[in-house]
Tab-separated table of N, CA and C in Angstrom:
chain	number	residue	atom	x	y	z
L	10	UNK	N	94.409	101.204	106.443
L	10	UNK	CA	95.309	100.457	106.826
L	10	UNK	C	95.906	101.259	107.833
L	11	UNK	N	96.052	100.722	109.342
L	11	UNK	CA	96.851	101.364	110.173
L	11	UNK	C	98.377	101.452	109.996
L	12	UNK	N	99.274	102.171	110.806
L	12	UNK	CA	100.383	102.498	110.528
L	12	UNK	C	101.449	101.216	110.831
L	13	UNK	N	100.875	100.452	111.694
L	13	UNK	CA	101.683	99.038	112.078
L	13	UNK	C	101.478	98.104	111.167
L	14	UNK	N	100.208	97.927	110.761
L	14	UNK	CA	99.911	97.023	109.329
L	14	UNK	C	100.656	97.152	108.260
L	15	UNK	N	100.762	98.661	108.042
L	15	UNK	CA	101.548	99.127	106.906
L	15	UNK	C	102.882	99.003	106.918
L	16	UNK	N	103.693	99.137	108.137
L	16	UNK	CA	104.916	98.914	108.366
L	16	UNK	C	105.432	97.182	108.181
L	17	UNK	N	104.371	96.707	108.620
L	17	UNK	CA	104.746	95.124	108.753
L	17	UNK	C	104.329	94.581	107.423
L	18	UNK	N	103.493	95.077	106.464
L	18	UNK	CA	103.110	94.398	105.255
L	18	UNK	C	103.707	94.929	104.051
L	19	UNK	N	104.144	96.124	103.971
L	19	UNK	CA	104.476	97.044	102.890
L	19	UNK	C	105.783	97.246	102.868
L	20	UNK	N	106.668	97.220	101.799
L	20	UNK	CA	108.104	97.586	101.503
L	20	UNK	C	108.545	98.240	100.526
L	21	UNK	N	109.544	98.877	100.394
L	21	UNK	CA	110.004	99.621	98.918
L	21	UNK	C	110.574	98.190	98.384
L	22	UNK	N	110.753	98.518	97.066
L	22	UNK	CA	111.168	97.666	96.106
L	22	UNK	C	112.560	97.380	96.268
L	23	UNK	N	112.907	96.096	96.440
L	23	UNK	CA	114.358	95.785	96.626
L	23	UNK	C	115.328	95.973	95.727
L	24	UNK	N	114.704	95.983	94.352
L	24	UNK	CA	115.570	96.183	93.219
L	24	UNK	C	115.992	97.712	93.017
L	25	UNK	N	117.698	97.686	93.389
L	25	UNK	CA	118.137	99.020	93.483
L	25	UNK	C	117.996	99.740	92.155
L	26	UNK	N	117.915	99.209	90.925
L	26	UNK	CA	117.903	99.776	89.777
L	26	UNK	C	116.509	100.695	89.636
L	27	UNK	N	115.370	99.795	90.167
L	27	UNK	CA	114.257	100.330	90.021
L	27	UNK	C	114.092	101.777	90.915
L	28	UNK	N	114.714	101.601	92.214
L	28	UNK	CA	114.471	102.523	93.319
L	28	UNK	C	115.339	103.948	92.761
L	29	UNK	N	116.491	103.665	92.191
L	29	UNK	CA	117.411	104.525	91.554
L	29	UNK	C	116.475	105.303	90.385
L	30	UNK	N	116.037	104.814	89.481
L	30	UNK	CA	114.891	105.493	88.532
L	30	UNK	C	113.776	106.187	89.195
L	31	UNK	N	113.184	105.501	89.774
L	31	UNK	CA	112.123	106.194	90.508
L	31	UNK	C	112.692	107.605	91.261
L	32	UNK	N	113.658	107.369	92.212
L	32	UNK	CA	114.388	108.635	92.798
L	32	UNK	C	114.723	109.683	91.974
L	33	UNK	N	115.199	109.297	90.926
L	33	UNK	CA	115.750	110.316	89.890
L	33	UNK	C	114.570	111.098	89.055
L	34	UNK	N	113.465	110.397	89.042
L	34	UNK	CA	112.193	110.954	88.397
L	34	UNK	C	111.637	111.763	89.522
L	35	UNK	N	111.661	111.406	90.616
L	35	UNK	CA	110.895	112.402	91.998
L	35	UNK	C	112.005	113.491	91.932
L	36	UNK	N	113.253	113.271	92.088
L	36	UNK	CA	114.390	114.668	92.053
L	36	UNK	C	113.834	115.602	90.912
L	37	UNK	N	113.729	115.092	89.838
L	37	UNK	CA	113.481	115.942	88.781
L	37	UNK	C	112.251	116.865	89.069
L	38	UNK	N	111.344	116.401	89.540
L	38	UNK	CA	110.115	117.161	89.949
L	38	UNK	C	110.640	118.264	90.874
L	39	UNK	N	111.324	117.716	91.969
L	39	UNK	CA	111.734	118.692	93.233
L	39	UNK	C	112.503	119.734	92.858
L	40	UNK	N	113.453	119.477	91.697
L	40	UNK	CA	114.406	120.390	91.228
L	40	UNK	C	113.427	121.350	90.254
L	41	UNK	N	112.569	120.922	89.729
L	41	UNK	CA	111.670	121.761	88.748
L	41	UNK	C	110.773	122.704	89.747
L	42	UNK	N	110.920	122.513	91.045
L	42	UNK	CA	109.913	123.196	92.008
L	42	UNK	C	108.690	122.659	91.973
L	43	UNK	N	108.593	121.493	91.954
L	43	UNK	CA	107.074	120.958	91.915
L	43	UNK	C	107.159	119.780	93.300
L	44	UNK	N	106.053	119.283	93.316
L	44	UNK	CA	106.099	118.333	94.517
L	44	UNK	C	106.576	117.169	93.933
L	45	UNK	N	106.865	115.974	94.853
L	45	UNK	CA	107.250	114.672	94.705
L	45	UNK	C	106.329	113.851	94.006
L	46	UNK	N	105.826	114.252	92.997
L	46	UNK	CA	104.688	113.349	92.298
L	46	UNK	C	105.257	112.031	91.897
L	47	UNK	N	104.238	111.287	91.759
L	47	UNK	CA	104.524	109.555	91.422
L	47	UNK	C	104.987	109.796	89.819
L	48	UNK	N	106.182	109.213	89.683
L	48	UNK	CA	106.494	109.184	88.397
L	48	UNK	C	105.738	108.462	87.398
L	49	UNK	N	104.699	107.737	87.779
L	49	UNK	CA	103.854	107.105	86.976
L	49	UNK	C	102.701	107.592	86.406
L	50	UNK	N	102.646	108.732	87.097
L	50	UNK	CA	101.004	109.311	86.871
L	50	UNK	C	101.305	110.744	86.176
L	51	UNK	N	100.188	111.231	85.321
L	51	UNK	CA	100.007	112.375	84.611
L	51	UNK	C	99.776	113.549	85.274
L	52	UNK	N	100.497	114.429	85.483
L	52	UNK	CA	100.331	115.747	86.115
L	52	UNK	C	99.337	116.628	85.345
L	53	UNK	N	98.210	116.734	85.992
L	53	UNK	CA	97.219	117.421	85.438
L	53	UNK	C	97.123	119.060	85.190
L	54	UNK	N	97.887	119.606	86.153
L	54	UNK	CA	97.989	120.899	86.382
L	54	UNK	C	96.680	121.621	87.387
L	55	UNK	N	95.939	120.719	87.567
L	55	UNK	CA	94.906	120.959	88.551
L	55	UNK	C	95.384	120.770	90.036
L	56	UNK	N	95.337	121.785	90.916
L	56	UNK	CA	95.772	121.476	92.108
L	56	UNK	C	95.266	120.050	92.884
L	57	UNK	N	94.039	120.328	92.949
L	57	UNK	CA	93.256	119.260	93.617
L	57	UNK	C	93.467	117.741	93.130
L	58	UNK	N	93.416	117.775	91.960
L	58	UNK	CA	93.782	116.313	91.199
L	58	UNK	C	95.025	116.161	91.497
L	59	UNK	N	96.074	116.931	91.147
L	59	UNK	CA	97.398	116.637	91.372
L	59	UNK	C	97.893	116.139	92.937
L	60	UNK	N	97.272	116.762	93.890
L	60	UNK	CA	97.319	116.338	95.231
L	60	UNK	C	97.495	114.904	95.247
L	61	UNK	N	96.552	114.239	94.690
L	61	UNK	CA	96.346	112.796	94.986
L	61	UNK	C	97.620	111.877	94.111
L	62	UNK	N	98.415	112.616	93.569
L	62	UNK	CA	99.528	111.759	92.911
L	62	UNK	C	100.815	112.268	93.380
L	63	UNK	N	100.918	112.870	94.816
L	63	UNK	CA	102.091	113.041	95.355
L	63	UNK	C	102.347	111.834	95.902
L	64	UNK	N	103.635	111.368	95.683
L	64	UNK	CA	104.153	110.025	96.166
L	64	UNK	C	104.273	110.052	97.854
L	65	UNK	N	103.686	108.922	98.560
L	65	UNK	CA	103.030	108.005	97.879
L	65	UNK	C	101.638	108.563	97.544
L	66	UNK	N	101.136	108.001	96.466
L	66	UNK	CA	100.054	108.605	95.786
L	66	UNK	C	98.793	108.103	96.555
L	67	UNK	N	97.643	108.622	96.301
L	67	UNK	CA	96.358	108.239	96.896
L	67	UNK	C	95.907	106.802	96.485
L	68	UNK	N	96.329	106.257	95.444
L	68	UNK	CA	96.009	104.834	94.590
L	68	UNK	C	96.838	103.909	95.095
L	69	UNK	N	97.793	104.160	95.899
L	69	UNK	CA	98.748	103.228	95.995
L	69	UNK	C	98.384	101.721	96.872
L	70	UNK	N	97.653	102.043	97.976
L	70	UNK	CA	97.230	101.096	98.818
L	70	UNK	C	96.479	100.089	98.055
L	71	UNK	N	95.208	100.857	97.370
L	71	UNK	CA	94.494	100.001	96.557
L	71	UNK	C	95.210	99.218	95.503
L	72	UNK	N	96.160	99.513	94.888
L	72	UNK	CA	96.820	98.806	93.837
L	72	UNK	C	97.504	97.458	94.504
L	73	UNK	N	98.239	97.965	95.713
L	73	UNK	CA	98.998	97.011	96.357
L	73	UNK	C	97.971	95.879	96.766
L	74	UNK	N	96.973	96.223	97.431
L	74	UNK	CA	95.923	95.085	97.730
L	74	UNK	C	95.590	94.286	96.531
L	75	UNK	N	95.210	95.044	95.528
L	75	UNK	CA	94.827	93.947	94.144
L	75	UNK	C	96.008	93.319	93.476
L	76	UNK	N	97.167	94.038	93.351
L	76	UNK	CA	98.337	93.441	92.482
L	76	UNK	C	99.587	93.072	93.095
L	77	UNK	N	99.590	93.491	94.589
L	77	UNK	CA	100.863	93.098	95.400
L	77	UNK	C	101.909	94.348	95.134
L	78	UNK	N	101.672	95.361	94.269
L	78	UNK	CA	102.584	96.519	94.315
L	78	UNK	C	101.647	97.700	93.558
L	79	UNK	N	102.361	98.913	93.854
L	79	UNK	CA	101.530	100.057	93.324
L	79	UNK	C	102.093	100.136	91.824
L	80	UNK	N	101.503	101.095	91.166
L	80	UNK	CA	101.507	101.077	89.477
L	80	UNK	C	103.071	101.328	89.171
L	81	UNK	N	104.078	101.899	90.062
L	81	UNK	CA	105.206	102.084	89.690
L	81	UNK	C	106.256	101.158	90.255
L	82	UNK	N	105.352	100.499	91.167
L	82	UNK	CA	106.432	99.137	91.871
L	82	UNK	C	107.492	99.771	92.718
L	83	UNK	N	107.370	101.031	93.170
L	83	UNK	CA	108.014	101.469	94.175
L	83	UNK	C	107.719	100.779	95.587
L	84	UNK	N	106.454	100.536	95.962
L	84	UNK	CA	105.967	100.000	97.123
L	84	UNK	C	105.356	98.779	96.724
L	85	UNK	N	105.544	97.722	97.706
L	85	UNK	CA	105.118	96.194	97.435
L	85	UNK	C	104.779	95.671	98.681
L	86	UNK	N	104.129	94.528	98.476
L	86	UNK	CA	103.676	93.603	99.661
L	86	UNK	C	105.181	92.956	100.000
L	87	UNK	N	105.317	92.880	101.347
L	87	UNK	CA	106.518	92.123	101.742
L	87	UNK	C	106.693	90.712	101.712
L	88	UNK	N	107.580	90.243	101.179
L	88	UNK	CA	107.602	88.764	100.767
L	88	UNK	C	107.927	87.849	101.812
């Protein structure tokens, strides 16, 4: 998906409570000296595998195409 299509079709979840929870989870990772990992994924401790779960994770586009939102519902199709 190119950047223009991404901008036109995908948005952050408009629910402020969801955004706050996810931001707090990512903030916790950053305060621990880690990357801003997707809060819905399990960190393996293996650098190559864990790179795929830095938010926005490697999987989010496929999830959005299949179900309209990523696993943690941070990103979703614009309505």
